[in-house]
Coordinates of C-alpha atoms in Angstrom, one line a residue:
X1 CA 10.2 183.3 23.4
X2 CA 13.2 181.0 24.8
X3 CA 12.0 177.8 25.0
X4 CA 8.9 175.5 24.6
X5 CA 8.0 175.2 28.2
X6 CA 4.5 176.1 29.0
X7 CA 4.9 178.8 31.6
X8 CA 1.5 178.8 32.3
X9 CA 2.0 175.9 34.6
X10 CA 4.7 177.3 36.9
X11 CA 4.2 179.5 39.9
X12 CA 5.4 183.0 39.9
X13 CA 8.2 182.2 41.4
X14 CA 9.1 179.4 39.4
X15 CA 8.7 181.5 36.3
X16 CA 10.9 184.1 37.3
X17 CA 13.7 181.4 38.2
X18 CA 13.2 180.0 34.9
X19 CA 13.5 183.5 33.4
X20 CA 16.7 184.1 35.4
X21 CA 18.1 180.6 34.2
X22 CA 17.7 181.4 30.7
X23 CA 19.1 185.1 31.0
X24 CA 22.2 183.8 32.9
X25 CA 22.9 181.1 30.5
X26 CA 22.8 183.5 27.5
X27 CA 25.3 185.9 29.1
X28 CA 27.7 182.9 29.8
X29 CA 27.7 181.8 26.2
X30 CA 31.0 182.2 24.7
X31 CA 31.1 184.3 21.5
X32 CA 31.1 182.1 18.4
X33 CA 28.7 181.2 15.2
X34 CA 27.2 178.1 17.7
X35 CA 24.8 179.3 20.4
X36 CA 26.0 176.6 22.7
X37 CA 29.3 175.7 24.3
X38 CA 31.2 173.1 23.4
X39 CA 32.0 169.8 25.5
X40 CA 35.5 169.0 26.7
X41 CA 36.6 165.5 26.1
X42 CA 39.9 163.4 27.5
X43 CA 42.5 162.3 25.0
X44 CA 41.4 158.6 26.1
X45 CA 37.9 159.2 24.7
X46 CA 36.9 158.0 21.2
X47 CA 34.8 161.0 21.0
X48 CA 36.5 164.5 20.1
X49 CA 35.2 167.7 19.9
X50 CA 31.8 166.7 19.8
X51 CA 29.2 168.8 21.4
X52 CA 26.0 167.7 23.1
X53 CA 24.2 170.8 22.0
X54 CA 22.3 171.1 18.7
X55 CA 19.9 173.5 17.2
X56 CA 17.1 172.0 19.3
X57 CA 19.1 172.1 22.7
X58 CA 18.3 173.9 25.5
X59 CA 21.5 176.2 27.0
X60 CA 21.6 173.5 29.9
X61 CA 21.2 170.3 27.9
X62 CA 24.7 168.9 28.5
X63 CA 25.8 165.6 28.6
X64 CA 28.8 164.1 30.8
X65 CA 30.6 160.7 32.2
X66 CA 33.4 159.5 33.9
X67 CA 35.8 159.2 30.9
X68 CA 35.7 162.6 30.2
X69 CA 38.4 165.3 31.5
X70 CA 36.0 168.1 32.1
X71 CA 33.9 168.7 35.6
X72 CA 30.3 166.9 35.7
X73 CA 27.6 169.5 35.2
X74 CA 25.8 170.8 38.6
X75 CA 22.8 168.2 38.3
X76 CA 25.6 165.0 37.8
X77 CA 26.7 163.3 40.7
X78 CA 29.6 160.6 39.9
X79 CA 31.0 158.8 42.6
X80 CA 27.8 157.6 44.6
X81 CA 27.9 153.9 44.1
X82 CA 31.1 153.6 46.4
X83 CA 29.4 156.0 49.0
X84 CA 26.3 154.1 48.8
X85 CA 28.5 150.7 49.4
X86 CA 29.7 152.4 52.5
X87 CA 26.3 153.5 54.0
X88 CA 25.2 150.1 53.5
X89 CA 28.3 148.5 55.1
X90 CA 27.5 150.5 58.1
X91 CA 23.7 149.5 57.8
X92 CA 25.0 145.9 58.2
X93 CA 27.1 146.7 61.4
X94 CA 23.9 147.8 62.8
X95 CA 21.9 144.9 61.9
X96 CA 19.6 147.0 59.7
X97 CA 20.5 145.6 56.2
X98 CA 21.4 141.9 55.7
X99 CA 23.2 142.1 52.4
X100 CA 23.3 144.4 49.1
X101 CA 24.3 144.3 45.4
X102 CA 25.1 147.2 43.5
X103 CA 26.0 148.1 39.9
X104 CA 28.8 149.2 38.0
X105 CA 30.9 151.3 40.3
X106 CA 31.2 154.6 38.0
X107 CA 27.5 154.9 37.4
X108 CA 26.2 158.6 37.5
X109 CA 23.0 160.1 38.8
X110 CA 21.8 163.0 36.7
X111 CA 19.1 165.4 38.4
X112 CA 16.3 167.0 36.4
X113 CA 16.3 170.5 35.8
X114 CA 13.9 173.1 35.7
X115 CA 13.1 173.2 32.2
X116 CA 12.5 169.5 31.9
X117 CA 10.8 169.3 35.2
X118 CA 7.3 167.3 35.1
X119 CA 8.4 165.3 32.0
X120 CA 12.0 164.7 31.4
X121 CA 12.4 161.6 33.8
X122 CA 12.6 159.2 30.8
X123 CA 15.1 161.5 29.1
X124 CA 17.1 161.4 32.1
X125 CA 17.0 157.9 32.7
X126 CA 18.5 157.4 29.2
X127 CA 21.5 159.7 30.0
X128 CA 22.2 157.8 32.9
X129 CA 22.4 154.5 31.4
X130 CA 24.5 156.2 28.6
X131 CA 27.0 157.5 31.2
X132 CA 27.4 153.9 32.4
X133 CA 27.5 152.0 28.9
X134 CA 29.8 154.8 27.4
X135 CA 32.4 154.3 30.5
X136 CA 32.4 150.7 30.7
X137 CA 35.0 148.2 29.5
X138 CA 32.8 144.9 28.6
X139 CA 31.8 146.6 25.1
X140 CA 34.3 149.5 24.8
X141 CA 32.7 150.1 21.0
X142 CA 29.2 151.4 23.0
X143 CA 31.2 154.5 23.7
X144 CA 31.4 155.7 19.7
X145 CA 28.2 154.2 18.9
X146 CA 26.5 156.6 21.7
X147 CA 28.7 159.3 21.6
X148 CA 29.1 160.3 17.8
X149 CA 28.1 162.5 15.7
X150 CA 26.3 164.0 18.6
X151 CA 26.5 163.4 22.3
X152 CA 23.4 162.0 24.1
X153 CA 21.2 164.7 25.7
X154 CA 17.4 165.5 26.3
X155 CA 17.0 167.2 22.8
X156 CA 19.4 165.0 20.9
X157 CA 17.3 162.0 22.2
X158 CA 14.4 163.4 20.6
X159 CA 16.3 164.0 17.2
X160 CA 17.6 160.4 17.6
X161 CA 14.1 158.7 18.0
X162 CA 12.4 160.9 15.0
X163 CA 15.1 159.8 12.8
X164 CA 14.6 156.3 14.1
X165 CA 11.0 156.4 13.3
X166 CA 11.8 158.0 9.7
X167 CA 13.3 154.8 9.0
X168 CA 10.7 152.4 9.9
X169 CA 11.4 152.0 13.4
X170 CA 8.3 151.6 15.7
X171 CA 5.7 152.5 13.9
X172 CA 3.2 152.1 16.7
X173 CA 5.1 154.4 18.9
X174 CA 5.4 156.9 16.3
X175 CA 2.1 157.1 15.3
X176 CA 1.2 157.1 19.3
X177 CA 3.2 160.1 19.7
X178 CA 2.1 161.8 16.5
X179 CA 5.7 161.3 15.0
X180 CA 6.8 164.4 16.8
X181 CA 9.2 165.0 19.8
X182 CA 11.4 167.7 18.9
X183 CA 10.0 171.2 20.2
X184 CA 7.7 169.4 22.3
X185 CA 7.4 168.2 25.9
X186 CA 6.0 164.8 25.5
X187 CA 6.5 161.9 27.7
X188 CA 8.4 158.9 26.6
X189 CA 8.9 155.4 28.0
X190 CA 11.1 152.4 27.7
X191 CA 9.6 151.5 24.6
X192 CA 11.2 154.7 23.1
X193 CA 14.6 154.2 24.5
X194 CA 14.8 150.8 23.2
X195 CA 14.3 152.4 19.8
X196 CA 17.0 154.8 20.7
X197 CA 19.6 152.4 21.6
X198 CA 18.5 150.0 18.9
X199 CA 18.9 152.9 16.2
X200 CA 22.3 153.5 18.1
X201 CA 23.4 149.9 17.6
X202 CA 23.4 149.2 21.4
X203 CA 21.8 145.8 22.3
X204 CA 19.1 146.4 24.9
X205 CA 16.0 144.3 25.8
X206 CA 12.7 144.7 27.5
X207 CA 10.7 143.0 30.1
X208 CA 7.3 142.9 31.0
X209 CA 5.7 142.4 34.3
X210 CA 1.9 142.3 35.2
X211 CA 1.4 142.8 38.9
X212 CA -1.7 141.1 40.7
X213 CA -2.9 142.0 44.1
X214 CA 0.1 144.3 44.5
X215 CA 2.6 141.2 44.7
X216 CA 5.7 142.3 43.5
X217 CA 8.0 139.2 43.9
X218 CA 7.9 138.1 40.3
X219 CA 9.6 141.8 39.5
X220 CA 11.8 142.0 42.4
X221 CA 13.2 138.5 41.9
X222 CA 13.9 139.0 38.0
X223 CA 15.9 142.3 39.5
X224 CA 17.8 140.5 42.2
X225 CA 18.7 137.8 39.6
X226 CA 19.9 140.4 37.1
X227 CA 22.5 141.7 39.6
X228 CA 23.6 138.4 41.2
X229 CA 24.3 136.7 38.0
X230 CA 28.0 136.6 37.8
X231 CA 30.2 134.9 34.7
X232 CA 33.6 135.2 36.2
X233 CA 35.6 132.0 36.5
X234 CA 36.7 131.8 40.1
X235 CA 39.8 130.0 39.1
X236 CA 41.1 133.4 37.6
X237 CA 40.0 135.7 40.3
X238 CA 42.2 136.6 43.2
X239 CA 42.1 135.7 46.8
X240 CA 41.0 139.6 47.4
X241 CA 38.2 139.4 44.8
X242 CA 36.7 136.5 46.3
X243 CA 36.6 137.7 49.7
X244 CA 34.8 140.8 48.3
X245 CA 32.2 138.6 46.4
X246 CA 31.4 137.0 49.7
X247 CA 31.0 140.4 51.7
X248 CA 27.7 141.6 52.7
X249 CA 27.7 144.3 50.1
X250 CA 29.0 144.0 46.6
X251 CA 29.9 146.1 43.7
X252 CA 29.5 144.2 40.4
X253 CA 30.1 145.3 36.8
X254 CA 26.5 145.2 36.1
X255 CA 25.0 147.9 34.3
X256 CA 22.1 150.0 35.8
X257 CA 18.6 149.2 34.2
X258 CA 15.5 151.4 33.9
X259 CA 12.4 150.6 35.6
X260 CA 8.9 152.1 34.1
X261 CA 5.7 152.4 35.3
X262 CA 2.8 154.4 34.4
X263 CA 3.9 158.0 35.3
X264 CA 7.5 157.9 36.1
X265 CA 10.6 155.8 35.6
X266 CA 14.1 155.2 37.7
X267 CA 17.2 153.9 36.9
X268 CA 17.8 150.8 39.2
X269 CA 21.4 150.6 40.8
X270 CA 20.9 147.6 42.7
X271 CA 19.2 146.0 45.8
X272 CA 19.3 145.5 49.3
X273 CA 17.9 142.8 51.6
X274 CA 16.7 144.0 55.3
X275 CA 17.0 142.2 58.7
X276 CA 13.5 141.0 58.4
X277 CA 13.9 139.7 54.8
X278 CA 12.4 142.7 52.8
X279 CA 13.8 143.3 49.8
X280 CA 14.6 147.0 48.6
X281 CA 15.4 148.4 45.0
X282 CA 17.9 151.2 44.9
X283 CA 17.5 153.8 42.3
X284 CA 18.9 156.7 41.2
X285 CA 15.7 158.7 40.6
X286 CA 16.0 161.9 38.4
X287 CA 13.4 163.6 40.5
X288 CA 15.5 163.4 43.7
X289 CA 18.2 165.9 44.3
X290 CA 21.3 164.7 46.1
X291 CA 21.6 167.8 48.0
X292 CA 24.8 168.0 50.3
X293 CA 25.8 164.3 49.8
X294 CA 26.9 165.6 46.3
X295 CA 30.0 167.5 47.7
X296 CA 30.9 164.3 49.5
X297 CA 30.4 162.1 46.3
X298 CA 32.6 164.7 44.3
X299 CA 35.4 164.7 46.9
X300 CA 35.5 161.2 46.6
X301 CA 35.2 161.4 43.2
X302 CA 38.2 164.1 42.7
X303 CA 40.6 161.7 44.9
X304 CA 40.0 158.7 42.7
X305 CA 41.3 160.8 39.8
X306 CA 44.2 162.1 41.8
X307 CA 42.9 166.0 41.8
X308 CA 42.7 168.5 44.3
X309 CA 39.4 167.6 45.8
X310 CA 36.9 170.6 45.8
X311 CA 33.5 169.2 45.4
X312 CA 32.1 172.8 44.1
X313 CA 34.2 175.6 43.3
X314 CA 31.5 178.1 43.7
X315 CA 30.9 177.1 47.1
X316 CA 33.6 177.4 50.4
X317 CA 36.4 174.9 50.8
X318 CA 35.4 171.7 52.5
X319 CA 35.9 171.7 56.2
X320 CA 39.2 170.1 57.8
X321 CA 36.9 167.1 59.3
X322 CA 35.2 166.3 56.5
X323 CA 38.7 166.2 54.6
X324 CA 39.9 164.0 57.3
X325 CA 37.0 161.7 57.0
X326 CA 37.1 161.5 53.3
X327 CA 40.8 160.6 53.1
X328 CA 40.1 157.5 54.7
X329 CA 38.6 155.8 51.5
X330 CA 38.8 152.5 49.7
X331 CA 38.4 151.0 46.1
X332 CA 37.3 147.8 44.9
X333 CA 37.4 146.1 41.9
X334 CA 34.5 145.0 39.8
X335 CA 33.2 141.5 38.6
X336 CA 31.7 141.0 35.3
X337 CA 28.1 139.4 35.1
X338 CA 25.5 138.4 32.7
X339 CA 21.7 138.7 32.1
X340 CA 19.4 136.6 34.1
X341 CA 18.0 133.4 33.4
X342 CA 14.6 134.2 31.6
X343 CA 13.0 130.7 31.7
X344 CA 11.0 130.3 29.0
X345 CA 9.8 133.5 28.4
X346 CA 6.7 134.7 26.0
X347 CA 7.4 137.4 23.7
X348 CA 4.7 140.5 23.2
X349 CA 4.4 143.5 21.7
X350 CA 5.6 146.0 24.2
X351 CA 3.6 148.0 26.5
X352 CA 3.1 151.6 26.0
X353 CA 4.4 153.1 29.7
X354 CA 5.5 156.5 29.7
X355 CA 6.6 158.7 32.5
X356 CA 5.9 162.2 33.5
X357 CA 6.0 164.2 36.8
X358 CA 6.8 162.7 40.2
X359 CA 7.0 163.7 43.5
X360 CA 10.0 161.9 44.4
X361 CA 9.1 160.8 47.6
X362 CA 9.0 157.0 47.1
X363 CA 11.3 155.9 50.0
X364 CA 11.4 154.0 53.0
X365 CA 12.8 155.1 56.3
X366 CA 13.6 152.1 58.2
X367 CA 13.6 152.2 62.0
X368 CA 17.0 152.0 63.4
X369 CA 17.6 152.0 67.3
X370 CA 20.8 150.0 67.5
X371 CA 23.9 151.9 68.3
X372 CA 26.7 152.3 66.0
X373 CA 29.4 149.6 65.9
X374 CA 32.8 149.7 64.6
X375 CA 33.8 147.9 61.3
X376 CA 35.7 144.6 61.4
X377 CA 39.4 144.8 61.6
X378 CA 39.9 143.1 58.1
X379 CA 37.5 146.1 56.7
X380 CA 39.2 148.7 58.7
X381 CA 42.5 147.7 57.4
X382 CA 41.4 147.5 54.2
X383 CA 39.7 151.0 54.2
X384 CA 42.9 152.6 55.8
X385 CA 45.1 151.1 52.9
X386 CA 43.1 152.8 49.9
X387 CA 41.3 155.7 48.8
X388 CA 37.7 156.2 47.2
X389 CA 35.3 155.5 49.9
X390 CA 33.6 157.5 52.6
X391 CA 34.0 156.0 56.3
X392 CA 33.2 158.8 58.5
X393 CA 29.9 160.7 57.6
X394 CA 29.4 164.4 57.8
X395 CA 26.1 166.4 57.7
X396 CA 26.5 170.0 56.5
X397 CA 23.7 171.8 57.4
X398 CA 22.8 175.4 56.0
X399 CA 25.1 176.9 58.6
X400 CA 27.9 175.0 57.6
X401 CA 28.9 172.9 60.5
X402 CA 28.9 169.5 60.8
X403 CA 27.5 166.4 62.4
X404 CA 27.4 162.8 61.9
X405 CA 25.2 161.7 58.8
X406 CA 23.0 159.0 59.6
X407 CA 23.1 156.1 57.2
X408 CA 19.4 155.6 57.5
X409 CA 18.8 159.1 56.1
X410 CA 21.3 158.7 53.5
X411 CA 19.7 155.5 52.3
X412 CA 16.1 157.3 51.7
X413 CA 17.6 158.8 48.8
X414 CA 17.8 155.6 47.3
X415 CA 15.3 153.1 48.6
X416 CA 12.2 152.5 46.6
X417 CA 9.0 152.1 48.4
X418 CA 7.4 149.0 47.7
X419 CA 3.9 149.7 48.8
X420 CA 3.9 152.8 46.2
X421 CA 5.1 150.7 43.8
X422 CA 2.6 147.9 44.1
X423 CA -0.1 150.3 43.3
X424 CA 0.9 150.1 39.8
X425 CA -0.2 146.8 38.2
X426 CA 2.3 147.0 34.9
X427 CA 6.1 147.7 35.0
X428 CA 8.5 147.2 32.4
X429 CA 12.4 147.0 33.0
X430 CA 14.9 147.9 30.0
X431 CA 18.1 146.3 30.5
X432 CA 21.4 145.6 28.8
X433 CA 22.8 142.2 27.8
X434 CA 26.4 143.4 27.0
X435 CA 26.4 141.8 23.7
X436 CA 28.3 143.0 20.6
X437 CA 27.2 145.8 19.0
X438 CA 24.1 145.1 16.4
X439 CA 24.7 144.8 12.6
X440 CA 22.4 146.5 10.0
X441 CA 20.7 143.4 9.5
X442 CA 20.4 143.1 13.7
X443 CA 18.9 146.5 13.8
X444 CA 16.6 145.9 11.0
X445 CA 15.1 142.7 12.5
X446 CA 14.6 144.9 15.7
X447 CA 12.6 147.6 14.3
X448 CA 9.8 146.5 15.7
X449 CA 9.4 147.1 19.3
X450 CA 9.1 143.3 21.3
X451 CA 9.4 142.5 25.0
X452 CA 9.7 139.5 26.9
X453 CA 6.4 139.3 29.2
X454 CA 8.1 137.4 32.4
X455 CA 4.6 137.6 34.1

């Protein structure tokens, strides 16, 4: 038996693919006492020679974030926030989008794999949060707290939660999950992620929302306030940064947050306001494959590293016109911001929302009949002077030819469908106040999971 996946729930084709994945992984393992490959780390990383694998790990249970010198695994996509910003600017020019605010620029999308399909979204969202938290510079100590002695991973997260339960954390949650995650494919939710972050010394907070009559306004307004709140003193901010803050699409220093409802969770990376005033949440969904946009994102990412940009060494080299379009890239600096004002919140024991399978189709396609316009001259001048952002889009079809990539269709990968979201009456958000690491006394005081009831 290779793993604990219930093969009876898979189709014959899925089972064969599952077997092939295991066999190919075993064939490529290096000869050593460990059955799992070691992760590669940069010299600047505080983590040295630490593997995300453990005796509980799947052969493909890997972890990666921007500060590492190694190449990202095939289900990791860095460089998406700059691309998302560029697409949104194009949408602004067309009159579809009014404004948008995005999270930390180096956030990473992590797609689930075959072996955790149907139950792994909570784990993958945790890893997306860790990838941002371990890379940011507001609280650099978070990197070592989350990265040693083992890196985050699906199976290592199970170990961390079980260890926390053993030390008295969240007895209610431990009882509900029968004290066992390792060796099981159980759903977990934001309450369990709170336990893991607290156990590792990283401050996080939970906010609860009860939706009445499908009215998402309190939830949407809270998320907008979270991403909108800035702390920088404008007297110390350059003229260029002030100009960027006034533009229609802004990248901030805000960490992504995790939005949970019964059955699924997503990593929220920002929001967009459309021409009719509707607010769309923008998400990295672990059940959504980035497909060909990953090649573009990796190209941008490698250019930002000053590397020869080959998105995927297993695929043909990037077409010349794609290379030319991707060389017209720009880079913007981030701004530090703080948490949303909570008014006078009420504290309550956290709701037990957990995530499982998901169809991955909670997206909105906006009608867009306006002709494409060119960017303002100031924007074009800035884009031509820097590197790091996509200005011309290329759709790579199965045959390998090129077509203009419609921003409307790119955004379907990220927009969350409010109508489907409104069908769920209870939502929970896990967010990061970016405070100093927790002391042992702090961690002891937070062993019980408490949430703030917003509505």
